[in-house]
PDB file of C-alpha atoms in Angstrom:
ATOM      1  CA  MET A 323       0.029  -0.066  -0.175  1.00  0.00           C
ATOM      2  CA  PRO A 324       1.329   3.152  -0.564  1.00  0.00           C
ATOM      3  CA  LEU A 325       2.006   5.569   2.403  1.00  0.00           C
ATOM      4  CA  PHE A 326       0.438   8.674   1.369  1.00  0.00           C
ATOM      5  CA  LYS A 327      -2.609   6.987  -0.408  1.00  0.00           C
ATOM      6  CA  PRO A 328      -5.684   6.607   1.311  1.00  0.00           C
ATOM      7  CA  ASP A 329      -7.700   3.341   0.938  1.00  0.00           C
ATOM      8  CA  GLU A 330     -10.544   5.390   0.707  1.00  0.00           C
ATOM      9  CA  TYR A 331     -11.494   8.862   0.675  1.00  0.00           C
ATOM     10  CA  LEU A 332     -14.651  10.405   1.430  1.00  0.00           C
ATOM     11  CA  THR A 333     -16.278  13.757   1.844  1.00  0.00           C
ATOM     12  CA  ARG A 334     -17.515  13.672   5.401  1.00  0.00           C
ATOM     13  CA  ILE A 335     -17.280  10.485   8.015  1.00  0.00           C
ATOM     14  CA  THR A 336     -20.592  10.013   7.796  1.00  0.00           C
ATOM     15  CA  LYS A 337     -20.385   8.697   4.639  1.00  0.00           C
ATOM     16  CA  ILE A 338     -18.205   5.629   5.682  1.00  0.00           C
ATOM     17  CA  ASP A 339     -20.524   2.822   4.757  1.00  0.00           C
ATOM     18  CA  PHE A 340     -20.686   0.317   7.781  1.00  0.00           C
ATOM     19  CA  ASP A 341     -21.521  -2.965   5.587  1.00  0.00           C
ATOM     20  CA  GLU A 342     -18.307  -2.536   3.761  1.00  0.00           C
ATOM     21  CA  LEU A 343     -16.249  -2.237   7.054  1.00  0.00           C
ATOM     22  CA  ALA A 344     -17.560  -5.191   8.525  1.00  0.00           C
ATOM     23  CA  ASP A 345     -17.337  -7.124   5.468  1.00  0.00           C
ATOM     24  CA  SER A 346     -13.602  -6.574   5.260  1.00  0.00           C
ATOM     25  CA  GLY A 347     -13.495  -7.705   8.776  1.00  0.00           C
ATOM     26  CA  ILE A 348     -13.230  -4.033  10.165  1.00  0.00           C
ATOM     27  CA  LYS A 349     -14.329  -4.163  14.220  1.00  0.00           C
ATOM     28  CA  ALA A 350     -12.504  -1.066  15.350  1.00  0.00           C
ATOM     29  CA  LEU A 351     -12.410   2.877  14.043  1.00  0.00           C
ATOM     30  CA  LEU A 352      -9.494   5.094  15.159  1.00  0.00           C
ATOM     31  CA  LEU A 353     -10.840   8.483  14.789  1.00  0.00           C
ATOM     32  CA  ASP A 354      -9.453  11.768  14.682  1.00  0.00           C
ATOM     33  CA  MET A 355     -11.137  14.761  16.490  1.00  0.00           C
ATOM     34  CA  ASP A 356     -10.378  18.373  15.093  1.00  0.00           C
ATOM     35  CA  ASN A 357     -12.316  18.301  12.066  1.00  0.00           C
ATOM     36  CA  THR A 358     -12.631  15.152  11.220  1.00  0.00           C
ATOM     37  CA  ILE A 359     -15.870  14.566  13.857  1.00  0.00           C
ATOM     38  CA  LEU A 360     -15.110  17.881  15.168  1.00  0.00           C
ATOM     39  CA  PRO A 361     -15.612  21.350  13.510  1.00  0.00           C
ATOM     40  CA  ARG A 362     -12.542  23.337  14.280  1.00  0.00           C
ATOM     41  CA  ASP A 363     -14.457  26.463  14.188  1.00  0.00           C
ATOM     42  CA  THR A 364     -17.361  25.794  16.392  1.00  0.00           C
ATOM     43  CA  GLY A 365     -16.002  22.954  18.914  1.00  0.00           C
ATOM     44  CA  VAL A 366     -19.624  20.981  18.763  1.00  0.00           C
ATOM     45  CA  PHE A 367     -20.452  17.807  17.028  1.00  0.00           C
ATOM     46  CA  PRO A 368     -22.772  18.137  14.461  1.00  0.00           C
ATOM     47  CA  GLN A 369     -25.956  16.222  15.174  1.00  0.00           C
ATOM     48  CA  ASP A 370     -25.270  13.854  12.148  1.00  0.00           C
ATOM     49  CA  VAL A 371     -21.998  13.059  13.308  1.00  0.00           C
ATOM     50  CA  LEU A 372     -23.452  12.065  16.781  1.00  0.00           C
ATOM     51  CA  ASP A 373     -26.530   9.925  15.253  1.00  0.00           C
ATOM     52  CA  TRP A 374     -23.405   8.216  13.198  1.00  0.00           C
ATOM     53  CA  VAL A 375     -21.427   7.413  16.137  1.00  0.00           C
ATOM     54  CA  GLU A 376     -24.519   5.952  17.590  1.00  0.00           C
ATOM     55  CA  GLU A 377     -25.170   3.888  14.695  1.00  0.00           C
ATOM     56  CA  ALA A 378     -21.455   2.650  14.712  1.00  0.00           C
ATOM     57  CA  LYS A 379     -21.706   1.475  18.186  1.00  0.00           C
ATOM     58  CA  ARG A 380     -25.423  -0.194  17.275  1.00  0.00           C
ATOM     59  CA  ARG A 381     -23.639  -2.221  14.612  1.00  0.00           C
ATOM     60  CA  GLY A 382     -20.806  -3.570  17.115  1.00  0.00           C
ATOM     61  CA  PHE A 383     -18.056  -1.403  16.022  1.00  0.00           C
ATOM     62  CA  THR A 384     -16.021   0.012  18.982  1.00  0.00           C
ATOM     63  CA  LEU A 385     -14.689   3.260  18.549  1.00  0.00           C
ATOM     64  CA  MET A 386     -11.497   5.544  19.933  1.00  0.00           C
ATOM     65  CA  LEU A 387     -10.228   8.595  19.731  1.00  0.00           C
ATOM     66  CA  VAL A 388      -6.764   8.914  18.492  1.00  0.00           C
ATOM     67  CA  SER A 389      -6.096  12.821  18.449  1.00  0.00           C
ATOM     68  CA  ASN A 390      -2.405  14.883  18.284  1.00  0.00           C
ATOM     69  CA  ASN A 391      -4.541  17.294  20.108  1.00  0.00           C
ATOM     70  CA  TRP A 392      -3.111  18.525  23.529  1.00  0.00           C
ATOM     71  CA  HIS A 393      -5.995  20.269  25.104  1.00  0.00           C
ATOM     72  CA  ASP A 394      -7.987  18.456  27.991  1.00  0.00           C
ATOM     73  CA  THR A 395     -10.911  19.278  25.881  1.00  0.00           C
ATOM     74  CA  VAL A 396     -10.500  16.216  24.152  1.00  0.00           C
ATOM     75  CA  TYR A 397     -11.545  14.156  27.411  1.00  0.00           C
ATOM     76  CA  ALA A 398     -14.618  16.257  27.451  1.00  0.00           C
ATOM     77  CA  HIS A 399     -15.084  15.930  23.952  1.00  0.00           C
ATOM     78  CA  ALA A 400     -14.402  11.863  24.243  1.00  0.00           C
ATOM     79  CA  ALA A 401     -16.983  11.528  27.507  1.00  0.00           C
ATOM     80  CA  GLU A 402     -19.353  13.170  25.438  1.00  0.00           C
ATOM     81  CA  LEU A 403     -19.160  10.187  22.636  1.00  0.00           C
ATOM     82  CA  ASP A 404     -18.682   7.833  25.619  1.00  0.00           C
ATOM     83  CA  ILE A 405     -15.406   6.493  23.671  1.00  0.00           C
ATOM     84  CA  PRO A 406     -12.045   6.326  24.900  1.00  0.00           C
ATOM     85  CA  VAL A 407      -9.276   8.537  23.854  1.00  0.00           C
ATOM     86  CA  ILE A 408      -5.419   8.827  23.237  1.00  0.00           C
ATOM     87  CA  HIS A 409      -4.498  12.292  23.265  1.00  0.00           C
ATOM     88  CA  LYS A 410      -1.057  13.834  22.362  1.00  0.00           C
ATOM     89  CA  ALA A 411      -0.924  11.061  19.952  1.00  0.00           C
ATOM     90  CA  LEU A 412       1.997  12.669  17.817  1.00  0.00           C
ATOM     91  CA  LYS A 413       0.993  10.968  14.930  1.00  0.00           C
ATOM     92  CA  PRO A 414       2.277   9.829  12.067  1.00  0.00           C
ATOM     93  CA  ILE A 415       4.380   8.067  14.700  1.00  0.00           C
ATOM     94  CA  PRO A 416       2.578   4.867  14.909  1.00  0.00           C
ATOM     95  CA  PHE A 417       2.868   4.181  18.477  1.00  0.00           C
ATOM     96  CA  SER A 418      -0.568   5.551  19.183  1.00  0.00           C
ATOM     97  CA  PHE A 419      -1.966   3.346  17.119  1.00  0.00           C
ATOM     98  CA  ALA A 420      -0.564   0.394  18.538  1.00  0.00           C
ATOM     99  CA  ILE A 421      -1.595   1.611  21.984  1.00  0.00           C
ATOM    100  CA  ALA A 422      -4.811   2.076  20.484  1.00  0.00           C
ATOM    101  CA  ARG A 423      -4.713  -1.655  19.343  1.00  0.00           C
ATOM    102  CA  HIS A 424      -3.829  -3.089  22.290  1.00  0.00           C
ATOM    103  CA  ARG A 425      -6.092  -1.552  24.443  1.00  0.00           C
ATOM    104  CA  LEU A 426      -9.410  -2.464  22.493  1.00  0.00           C
ATOM    105  CA  GLY A 427      -8.031  -5.669  21.926  1.00  0.00           C
ATOM    106  CA  PHE A 428      -7.683  -5.983  18.017  1.00  0.00           C
ATOM    107  CA  GLY A 429      -5.262  -6.568  15.344  1.00  0.00           C
ATOM    108  CA  ARG A 430      -4.228  -4.169  12.666  1.00  0.00           C
ATOM    109  CA  ARG A 431      -6.627  -5.793   9.884  1.00  0.00           C
ATOM    110  CA  GLU A 432      -9.392  -5.117  12.050  1.00  0.00           C
ATOM    111  CA  CYS A 433      -8.438  -1.538  12.695  1.00  0.00           C
ATOM    112  CA  VAL A 434      -9.160   1.160  10.376  1.00  0.00           C
ATOM    113  CA  ALA A 435      -8.175   4.931  10.874  1.00  0.00           C
ATOM    114  CA  VAL A 436     -10.328   7.854   9.683  1.00  0.00           C
ATOM    115  CA  GLY A 437      -9.031  11.559   9.575  1.00  0.00           C
ATOM    116  CA  ASP A 438      -8.721  14.475   7.643  1.00  0.00           C
ATOM    117  CA  GLN A 439      -5.286  14.701   6.839  1.00  0.00           C
ATOM    118  CA  VAL A 440      -2.808  12.434   4.892  1.00  0.00           C
ATOM    119  CA  LEU A 441       0.534  13.396   6.485  1.00  0.00           C
ATOM    120  CA  THR A 442      -0.419  12.545   9.908  1.00  0.00           C
ATOM    121  CA  ASP A 443      -3.703  10.161   9.666  1.00  0.00           C
ATOM    122  CA  VAL A 444      -3.153   8.140   6.636  1.00  0.00           C
ATOM    123  CA  LEU A 445       0.704   7.987   6.917  1.00  0.00           C
ATOM    124  CA  GLY A 446       0.257   7.021  10.758  1.00  0.00           C
ATOM    125  CA  ALA A 447      -2.307   4.341   9.615  1.00  0.00           C
ATOM    126  CA  HIS A 448      -0.121   3.073   7.140  1.00  0.00           C
ATOM    127  CA  LEU A 449       3.407   2.878   8.977  1.00  0.00           C
ATOM    128  CA  SER A 450       1.682   0.841  11.872  1.00  0.00           C
ATOM    129  CA  GLY A 451      -0.066  -1.822   9.190  1.00  0.00           C
ATOM    130  CA  MET A 452      -3.431  -0.291   8.930  1.00  0.00           C
ATOM    131  CA  LYS A 453      -6.040   0.662   6.636  1.00  0.00           C
ATOM    132  CA  ALA A 454      -6.721   4.542   6.822  1.00  0.00           C
ATOM    133  CA  ILE A 455     -10.084   6.556   5.555  1.00  0.00           C
ATOM    134  CA  LEU A 456      -9.306  10.121   4.798  1.00  0.00           C
ATOM    135  CA  VAL A 457     -11.943  12.441   4.671  1.00  0.00           C
ATOM    136  CA  VAL A 458     -12.660  15.664   3.708  1.00  0.00           C
ATOM    137  CA  PRO A 459     -11.958  18.515   6.718  1.00  0.00           C
ATOM    138  CA  MET A 460     -15.325  19.689   7.809  1.00  0.00           C
ATOM    139  CA  VAL A 461     -13.938  23.508   7.967  1.00  0.00           C
ATOM    140  CA  GLU A 462     -11.164  25.087   6.612  1.00  0.00           C
ATOM    141  CA  GLN A 463     -10.219  26.849   9.890  1.00  0.00           C
ATOM    142  CA  ASP A 464      -7.241  25.437  11.057  1.00  0.00           C
ATOM    143  CA  ILE A 465      -4.156  25.771  13.154  1.00  0.00           C
ATOM    144  CA  THR A 466      -1.142  27.020  11.508  1.00  0.00           C
ATOM    145  CA  ILE A 467       1.252  23.876  11.424  1.00  0.00           C
ATOM    146  CA  THR A 468      -1.899  22.075  10.070  1.00  0.00           C
ATOM    147  CA  THR A 469      -2.165  24.505   7.001  1.00  0.00           C
ATOM    148  CA  PHE A 470       1.355  23.828   6.394  1.00  0.00           C
ATOM    149  CA  LEU A 471       1.039  20.447   6.201  1.00  0.00           C
ATOM    150  CA  ARG A 472      -2.502  20.850   4.053  1.00  0.00           C
ATOM    151  CA  LYS A 473      -0.218  22.371   1.385  1.00  0.00           C
ATOM    152  CA  LEU A 474       2.166  19.795   1.309  1.00  0.00           C
ATOM    153  CA  GLU A 475      -0.483  17.046   1.259  1.00  0.00           C
ATOM    154  CA  SER A 476      -1.997  19.024  -1.669  1.00  0.00           C
ATOM    155  CA  GLY A 477       0.457  17.524  -4.182  1.00  0.00           C
ATOM    156  CA  VAL A 478      -0.854  13.812  -3.151  1.00  0.00           C
ATOM    157  CA  LEU A 479      -4.365  14.833  -3.347  1.00  0.00           C
ATOM    158  CA  LYS A 480      -4.132  16.735  -6.429  1.00  0.00           C
ATOM    159  CA  ASN A 481      -5.921  13.774  -8.925  1.00  0.00           C
ATOM    160  CA  MET A 482      -7.925  12.232  -6.169  1.00  0.00           C
ATOM    161  CA  ARG A 483     -12.032  13.021  -5.496  1.00  0.00           C
ATOM    162  CA  PRO A 484     -13.653  11.447  -2.629  1.00  0.00           C
ATOM    163  CA  SER A 485     -15.860   8.601  -3.916  1.00  0.00           C
ATOM    164  CA  ARG A 486     -18.859   9.475  -1.874  1.00  0.00           C
TER     165      ARG A 486
END
């Protein structure tokens, strides 16, 4: 698998097909937080994302936040969703993905990472031997380092379009 190429590219996390995941043996989703499930500009979960999280749980998927965020708000957001969290993940270093899999009790092939950045989420997942789903960022607002990384990743995404 090419390190920087997502296994799937979607317009929004809510476009993930749970049946496809289950059919491919996926049991756990390791979710990025900022601009993947939580818009950076409002800090409030959209209702469709809350509904998606509940549907994933209802279908038997295990969810965990794996976030590079250093703020304690990560814990409040994880509590709101009632899912565990690893923060200060230092993605793309694959260590946090390995810890997440270990804590959840799943192997590499049973987990997929979902995030909005190629150079952290996709690369980190692939370095740890997992599949990665890339989603379009929820909003354009980003912190300075992410804005810089997005300019770098634009070359990777130049010829790619979300499938749905």
